[in-house]
CSV table of C-alpha atoms in Angstrom, one decimal:
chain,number,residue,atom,x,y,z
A,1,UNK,CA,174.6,94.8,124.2
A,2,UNK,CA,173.0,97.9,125.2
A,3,UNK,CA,169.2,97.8,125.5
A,4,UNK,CA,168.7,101.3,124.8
A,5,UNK,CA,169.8,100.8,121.5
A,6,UNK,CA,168.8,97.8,120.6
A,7,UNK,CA,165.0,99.0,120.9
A,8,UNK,CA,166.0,102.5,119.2
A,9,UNK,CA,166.5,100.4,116.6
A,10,UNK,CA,163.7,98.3,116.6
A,11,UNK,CA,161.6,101.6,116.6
A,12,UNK,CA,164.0,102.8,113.5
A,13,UNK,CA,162.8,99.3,111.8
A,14,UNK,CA,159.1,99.7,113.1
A,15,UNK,CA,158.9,103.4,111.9
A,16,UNK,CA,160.8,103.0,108.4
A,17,UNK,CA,163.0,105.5,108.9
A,18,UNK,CA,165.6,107.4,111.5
A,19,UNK,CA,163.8,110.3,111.9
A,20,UNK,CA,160.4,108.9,112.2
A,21,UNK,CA,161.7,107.0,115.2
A,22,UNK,CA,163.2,110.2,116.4
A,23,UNK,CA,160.4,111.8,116.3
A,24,UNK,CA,158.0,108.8,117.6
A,25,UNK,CA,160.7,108.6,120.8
A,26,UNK,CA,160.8,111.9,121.1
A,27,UNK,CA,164.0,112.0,120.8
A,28,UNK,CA,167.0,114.1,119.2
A,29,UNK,CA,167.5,112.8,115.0
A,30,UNK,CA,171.2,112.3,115.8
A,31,UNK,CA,171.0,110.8,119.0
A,32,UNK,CA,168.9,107.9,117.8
A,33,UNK,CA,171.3,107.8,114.7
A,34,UNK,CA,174.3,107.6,117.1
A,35,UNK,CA,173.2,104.8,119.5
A,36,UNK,CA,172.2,102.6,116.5
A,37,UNK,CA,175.8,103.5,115.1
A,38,UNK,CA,177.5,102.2,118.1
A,39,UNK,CA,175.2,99.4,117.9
A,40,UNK,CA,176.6,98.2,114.7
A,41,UNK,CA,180.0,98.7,115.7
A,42,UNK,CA,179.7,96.7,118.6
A,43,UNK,CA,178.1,93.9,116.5
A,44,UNK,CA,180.7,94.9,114.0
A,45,UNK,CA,178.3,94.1,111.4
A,46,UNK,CA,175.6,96.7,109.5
A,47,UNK,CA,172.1,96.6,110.4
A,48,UNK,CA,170.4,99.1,107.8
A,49,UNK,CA,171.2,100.2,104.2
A,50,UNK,CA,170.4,104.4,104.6
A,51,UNK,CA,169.3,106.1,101.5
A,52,UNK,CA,167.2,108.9,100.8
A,53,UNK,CA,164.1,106.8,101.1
A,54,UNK,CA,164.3,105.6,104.8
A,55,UNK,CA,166.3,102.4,105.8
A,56,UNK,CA,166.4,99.0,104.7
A,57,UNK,CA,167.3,95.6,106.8
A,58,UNK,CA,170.2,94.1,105.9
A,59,UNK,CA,170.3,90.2,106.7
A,60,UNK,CA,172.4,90.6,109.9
A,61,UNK,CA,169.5,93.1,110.7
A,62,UNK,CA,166.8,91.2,110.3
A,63,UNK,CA,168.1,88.1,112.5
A,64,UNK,CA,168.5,90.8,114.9
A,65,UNK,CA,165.1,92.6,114.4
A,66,UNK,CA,163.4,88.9,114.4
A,67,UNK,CA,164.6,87.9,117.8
A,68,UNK,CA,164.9,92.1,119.1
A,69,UNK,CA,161.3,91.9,118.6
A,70,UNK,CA,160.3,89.3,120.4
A,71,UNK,CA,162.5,90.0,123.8
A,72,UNK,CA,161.2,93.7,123.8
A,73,UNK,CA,157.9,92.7,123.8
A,74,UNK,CA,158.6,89.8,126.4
A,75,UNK,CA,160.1,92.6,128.6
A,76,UNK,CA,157.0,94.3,128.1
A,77,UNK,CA,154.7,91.4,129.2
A,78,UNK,CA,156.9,91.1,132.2
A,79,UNK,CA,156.8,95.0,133.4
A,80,UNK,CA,153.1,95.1,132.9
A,81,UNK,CA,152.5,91.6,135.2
A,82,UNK,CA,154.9,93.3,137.8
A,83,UNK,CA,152.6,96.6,137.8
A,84,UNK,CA,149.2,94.6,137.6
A,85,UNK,CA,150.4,92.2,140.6
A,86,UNK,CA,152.0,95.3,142.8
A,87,UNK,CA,148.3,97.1,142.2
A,88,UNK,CA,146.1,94.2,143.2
A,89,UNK,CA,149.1,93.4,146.3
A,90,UNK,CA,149.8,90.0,144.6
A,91,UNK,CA,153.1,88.3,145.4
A,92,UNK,CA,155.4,87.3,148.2
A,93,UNK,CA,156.8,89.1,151.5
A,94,UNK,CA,159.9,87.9,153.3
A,95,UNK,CA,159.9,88.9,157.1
A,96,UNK,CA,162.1,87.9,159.7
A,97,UNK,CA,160.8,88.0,163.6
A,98,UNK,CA,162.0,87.1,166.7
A,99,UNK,CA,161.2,83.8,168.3
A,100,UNK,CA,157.7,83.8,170.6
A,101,UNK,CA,156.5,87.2,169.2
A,102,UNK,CA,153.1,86.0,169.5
A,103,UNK,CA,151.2,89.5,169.4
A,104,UNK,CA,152.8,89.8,165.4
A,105,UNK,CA,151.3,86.2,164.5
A,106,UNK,CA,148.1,87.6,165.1
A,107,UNK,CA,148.9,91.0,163.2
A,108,UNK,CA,149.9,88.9,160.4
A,109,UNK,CA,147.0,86.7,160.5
A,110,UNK,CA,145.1,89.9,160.3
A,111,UNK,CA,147.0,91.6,157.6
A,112,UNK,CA,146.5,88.3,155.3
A,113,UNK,CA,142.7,88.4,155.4
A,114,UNK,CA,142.8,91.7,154.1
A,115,UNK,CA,145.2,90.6,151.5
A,116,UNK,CA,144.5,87.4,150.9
A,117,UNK,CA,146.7,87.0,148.1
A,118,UNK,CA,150.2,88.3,149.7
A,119,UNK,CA,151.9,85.0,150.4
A,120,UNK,CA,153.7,85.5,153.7
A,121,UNK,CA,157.6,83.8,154.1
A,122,UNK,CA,158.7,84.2,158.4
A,123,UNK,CA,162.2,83.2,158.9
A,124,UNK,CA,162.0,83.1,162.9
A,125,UNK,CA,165.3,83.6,164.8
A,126,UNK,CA,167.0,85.6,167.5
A,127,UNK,CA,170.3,86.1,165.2
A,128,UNK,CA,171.1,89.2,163.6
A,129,UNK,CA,170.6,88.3,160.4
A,130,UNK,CA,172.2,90.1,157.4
A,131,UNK,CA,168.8,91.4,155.5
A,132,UNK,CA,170.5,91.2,152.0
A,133,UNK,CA,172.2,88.4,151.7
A,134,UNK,CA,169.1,86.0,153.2
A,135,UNK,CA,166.4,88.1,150.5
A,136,UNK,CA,164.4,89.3,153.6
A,137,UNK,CA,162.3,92.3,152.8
A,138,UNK,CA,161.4,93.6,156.6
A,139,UNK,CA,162.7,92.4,159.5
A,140,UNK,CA,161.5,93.1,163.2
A,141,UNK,CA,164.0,93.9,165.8
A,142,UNK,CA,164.1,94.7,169.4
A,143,UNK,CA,166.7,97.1,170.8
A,144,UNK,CA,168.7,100.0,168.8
A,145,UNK,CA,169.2,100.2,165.6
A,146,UNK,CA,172.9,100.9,164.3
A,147,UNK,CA,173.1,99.5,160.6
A,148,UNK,CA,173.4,102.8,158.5
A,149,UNK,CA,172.7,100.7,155.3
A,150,UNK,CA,168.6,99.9,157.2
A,151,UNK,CA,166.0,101.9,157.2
A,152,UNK,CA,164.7,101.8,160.8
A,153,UNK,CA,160.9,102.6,161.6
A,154,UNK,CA,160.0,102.8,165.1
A,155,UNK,CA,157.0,101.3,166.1
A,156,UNK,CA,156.2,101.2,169.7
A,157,UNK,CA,158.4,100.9,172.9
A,158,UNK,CA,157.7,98.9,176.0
A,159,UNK,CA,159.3,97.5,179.3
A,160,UNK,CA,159.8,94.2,179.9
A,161,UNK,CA,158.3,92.8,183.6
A,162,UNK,CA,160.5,90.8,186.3
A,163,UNK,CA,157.8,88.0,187.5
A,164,UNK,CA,157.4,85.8,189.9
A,165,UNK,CA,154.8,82.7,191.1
A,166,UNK,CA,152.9,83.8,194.4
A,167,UNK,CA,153.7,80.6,195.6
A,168,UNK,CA,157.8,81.7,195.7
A,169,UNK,CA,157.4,84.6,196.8
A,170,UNK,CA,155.2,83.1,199.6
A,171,UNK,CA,158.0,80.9,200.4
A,172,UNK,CA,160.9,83.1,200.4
A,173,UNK,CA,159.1,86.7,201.6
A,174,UNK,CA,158.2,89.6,199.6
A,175,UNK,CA,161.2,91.6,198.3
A,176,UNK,CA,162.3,95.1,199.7
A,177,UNK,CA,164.5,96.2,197.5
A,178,UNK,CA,167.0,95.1,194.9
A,179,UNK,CA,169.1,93.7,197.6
A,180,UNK,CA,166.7,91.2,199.0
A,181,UNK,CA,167.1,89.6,194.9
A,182,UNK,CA,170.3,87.9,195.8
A,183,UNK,CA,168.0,85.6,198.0
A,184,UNK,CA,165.9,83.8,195.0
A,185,UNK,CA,166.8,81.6,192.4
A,186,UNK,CA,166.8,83.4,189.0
A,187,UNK,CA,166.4,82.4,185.7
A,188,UNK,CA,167.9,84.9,182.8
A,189,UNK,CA,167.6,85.4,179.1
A,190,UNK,CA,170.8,85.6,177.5
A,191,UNK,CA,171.8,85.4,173.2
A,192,UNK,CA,174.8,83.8,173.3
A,193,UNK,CA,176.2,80.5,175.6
A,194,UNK,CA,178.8,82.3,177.8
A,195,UNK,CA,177.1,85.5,178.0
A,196,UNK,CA,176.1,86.6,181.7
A,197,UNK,CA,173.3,87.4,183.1
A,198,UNK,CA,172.5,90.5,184.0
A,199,UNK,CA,169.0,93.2,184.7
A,200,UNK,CA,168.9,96.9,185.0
A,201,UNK,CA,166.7,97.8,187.1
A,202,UNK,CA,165.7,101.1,188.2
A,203,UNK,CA,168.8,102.2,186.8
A,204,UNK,CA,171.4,99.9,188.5
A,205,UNK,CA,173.0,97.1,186.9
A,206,UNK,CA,172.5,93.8,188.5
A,207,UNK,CA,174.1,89.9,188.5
A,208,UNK,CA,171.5,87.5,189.6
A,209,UNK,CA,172.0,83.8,191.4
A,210,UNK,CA,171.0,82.8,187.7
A,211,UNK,CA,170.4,78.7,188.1
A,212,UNK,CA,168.9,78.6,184.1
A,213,UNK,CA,170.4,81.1,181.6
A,214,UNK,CA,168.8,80.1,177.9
A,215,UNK,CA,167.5,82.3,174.8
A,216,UNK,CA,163.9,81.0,175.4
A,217,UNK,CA,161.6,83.4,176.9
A,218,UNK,CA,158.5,80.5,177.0
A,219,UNK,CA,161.1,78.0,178.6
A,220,UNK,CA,161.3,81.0,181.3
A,221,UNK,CA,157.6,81.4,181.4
A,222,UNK,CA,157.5,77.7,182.3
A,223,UNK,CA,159.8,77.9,184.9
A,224,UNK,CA,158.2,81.0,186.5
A,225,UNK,CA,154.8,79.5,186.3
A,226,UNK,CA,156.0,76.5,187.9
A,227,UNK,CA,157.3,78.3,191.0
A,228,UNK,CA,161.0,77.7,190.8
A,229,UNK,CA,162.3,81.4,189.7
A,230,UNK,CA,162.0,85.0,189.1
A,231,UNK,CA,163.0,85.9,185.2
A,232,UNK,CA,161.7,88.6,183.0
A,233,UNK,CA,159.5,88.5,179.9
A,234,UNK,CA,158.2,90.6,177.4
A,235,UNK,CA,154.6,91.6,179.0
A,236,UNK,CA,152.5,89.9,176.3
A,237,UNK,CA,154.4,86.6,177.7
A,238,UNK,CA,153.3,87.7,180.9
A,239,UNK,CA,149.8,89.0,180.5
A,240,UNK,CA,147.6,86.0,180.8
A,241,UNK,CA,149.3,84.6,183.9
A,242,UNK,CA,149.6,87.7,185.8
A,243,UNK,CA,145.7,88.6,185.1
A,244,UNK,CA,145.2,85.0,186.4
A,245,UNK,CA,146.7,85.8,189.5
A,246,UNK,CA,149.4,82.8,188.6
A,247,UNK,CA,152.4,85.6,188.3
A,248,UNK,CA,152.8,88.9,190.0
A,249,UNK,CA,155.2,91.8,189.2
A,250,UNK,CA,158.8,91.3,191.1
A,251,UNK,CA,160.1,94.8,192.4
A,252,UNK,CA,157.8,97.0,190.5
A,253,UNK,CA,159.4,99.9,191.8
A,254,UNK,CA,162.6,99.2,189.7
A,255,UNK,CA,161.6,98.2,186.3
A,256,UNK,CA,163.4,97.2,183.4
A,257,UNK,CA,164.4,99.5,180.8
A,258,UNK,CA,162.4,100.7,178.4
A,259,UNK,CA,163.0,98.4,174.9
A,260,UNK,CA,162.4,99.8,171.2
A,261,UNK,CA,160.6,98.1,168.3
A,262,UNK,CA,161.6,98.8,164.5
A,263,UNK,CA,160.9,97.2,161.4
A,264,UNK,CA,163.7,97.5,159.7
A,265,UNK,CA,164.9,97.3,155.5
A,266,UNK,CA,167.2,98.1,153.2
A,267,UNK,CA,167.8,102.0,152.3
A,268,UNK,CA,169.0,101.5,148.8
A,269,UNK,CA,166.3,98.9,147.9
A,270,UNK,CA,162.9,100.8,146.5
A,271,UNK,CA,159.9,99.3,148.7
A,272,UNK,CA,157.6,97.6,146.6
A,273,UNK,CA,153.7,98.7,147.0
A,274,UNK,CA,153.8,95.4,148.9
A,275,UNK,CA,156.2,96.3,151.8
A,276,UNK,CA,154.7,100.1,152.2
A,277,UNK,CA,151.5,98.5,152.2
A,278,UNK,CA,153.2,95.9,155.5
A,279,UNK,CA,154.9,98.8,156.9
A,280,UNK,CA,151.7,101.3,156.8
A,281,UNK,CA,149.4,98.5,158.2
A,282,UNK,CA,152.0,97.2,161.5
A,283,UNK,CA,151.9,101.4,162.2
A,284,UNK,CA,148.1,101.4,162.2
A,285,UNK,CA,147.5,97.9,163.7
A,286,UNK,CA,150.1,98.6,166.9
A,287,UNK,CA,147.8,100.3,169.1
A,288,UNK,CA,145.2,97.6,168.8
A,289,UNK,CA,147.8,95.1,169.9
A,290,UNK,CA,149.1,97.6,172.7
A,291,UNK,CA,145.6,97.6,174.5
A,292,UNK,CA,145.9,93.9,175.1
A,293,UNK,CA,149.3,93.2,176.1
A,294,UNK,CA,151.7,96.3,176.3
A,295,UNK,CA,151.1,97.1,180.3
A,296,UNK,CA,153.0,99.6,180.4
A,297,UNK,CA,154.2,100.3,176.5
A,298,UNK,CA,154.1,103.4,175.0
A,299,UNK,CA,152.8,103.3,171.6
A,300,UNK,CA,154.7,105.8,169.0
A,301,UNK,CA,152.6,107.5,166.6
């Protein structure tokens, strides 16, 4: 049943007559006569007695006008809670973040005190999750973007650090150059169980003697911190230790690529006031994240 029509025709019943609900729509007389036409052959049953008077209700009409009525204004109700909630920010937001992002717990801690009544869902993982089909609005991901169905806003950009304990580099000499990596133990972060290890760095692509490979930057923290290899982690990871003196930089001359931050969601979906609102306040927020842990990040405007 077409909804168009049916509330033509309530507005027919409402206004007494065709062309006062024409008129009151502001709509053409015979387009309004038309839909509720088809509407009664599609019900295969007449809805109003015309005369020269106005219209009249037939039976079938009125059971239709009785319950027409009620779901119109229903639908009304609903739109109206929908526009009230959207203007005071009122409702639910589905994001999806990578595991140990720790700088974005405290953006979103920070965006829910200034809307306190935006209830926050996180789904935390490292797989490439399919936005649509697991209802998340926004999704952050590191690295390009390549979906054509996602709108991709980039956010910042920064480099992730090699590290290493003073106490192994004490132990096994300071490095020259990329060459002199082959002598420590690494540790490397890599998505999927078979997948090999491998850094650019300074431009050249190297296979480390990886002894731990795993998907876990804080178990590689752990094992840095503890002395026993030389991994890389995203420099918020790495921060605190190296200001403590407990990690240094490994071969700061050849650093790791650069690495791309977007928050990322669906092109045909319309974004609610809720998700501009997100979107506009991770844009403004970043560079007061980037002063504490982006060492050498490069915030986008």
């Amino acid at each position: 049943m077409d909804l168009n029509a049916v509330q033509m025709f309530v507005a027919v019943v409402q206004a007494g007559s065709i062309s006062a609900a024409a008129e009151r729509l502001k709509l053409p007389l015979p387009t309004v006569s038309r839909r509720v036409r088809e509407l009664e052959r599609e019900l295969n049953v007449q809805l109003l007695e015309r005369s020269a008077r106005g219209t009249r209700l037939t039976d079938a009409g009125a059971r239709l006008y009785e319950h027409a009525v009620r779901g119109i204004e229903l639908l009304a109700e609903a739109q109206q809670s929908v526009v009230s909630d959207q203007a005071r920010l009122k409702g639910r937001l589905r994001l999806s973040l990578p595991p140990a992002f720790e700088p974005w717990w405290e953006l979103l801690s920070r965006f829910q005190l200034q809307y306190p009544d935006i209830q926050l869902q996180v789904h935390t993982t490292e797989r490439r999750i399919d936005l649509i089909e697991d209802g998340i609005d926004v999704a952050l991901r590191v690295g390009a973007i390549t979906h054509e169905a996602m709108v991709a806003r980039r956010i910042l950009e920064y480099r992730h650090l090699l590290v290493a304990s003073p106490a192994l580099i004490e132990r096994l000499g300071v490095p020259r150059s990329i060459d002199d990596l082959h002598q420590f133990p690494c540790a490397t972060w890599v998505l999927g169980a078979n997948a090999p290890g491998r850094w650019q760095l300074g431009g050249h692509s190297v296979e480390p003697r990886s002894v731990l490979a795993t998907n876990d930057y804080a178990h590689l923290r752990s094992r840095a911190l503890a002395g026993d290899v030389v991994t890389e982690l995203p420099p918020f990871l790495a921060a605190d230790a190296i200001r403590a003196g407990d990690l240094v930089e490994f071969l700061p001359q050849c650093p790791l690529p650069q690495q791309q931050i977007h928050l990322l969601y669906p092109s045909h979906r319309h974004p609610s006031s809720i998700i501009r609102t997100y979107l506009d306040f991770c844009q403004a927020e970043i560079s007061l994240i980037s002063k504490d842990w982006l060492q050498q990040g490069e915030v986008l405007a």
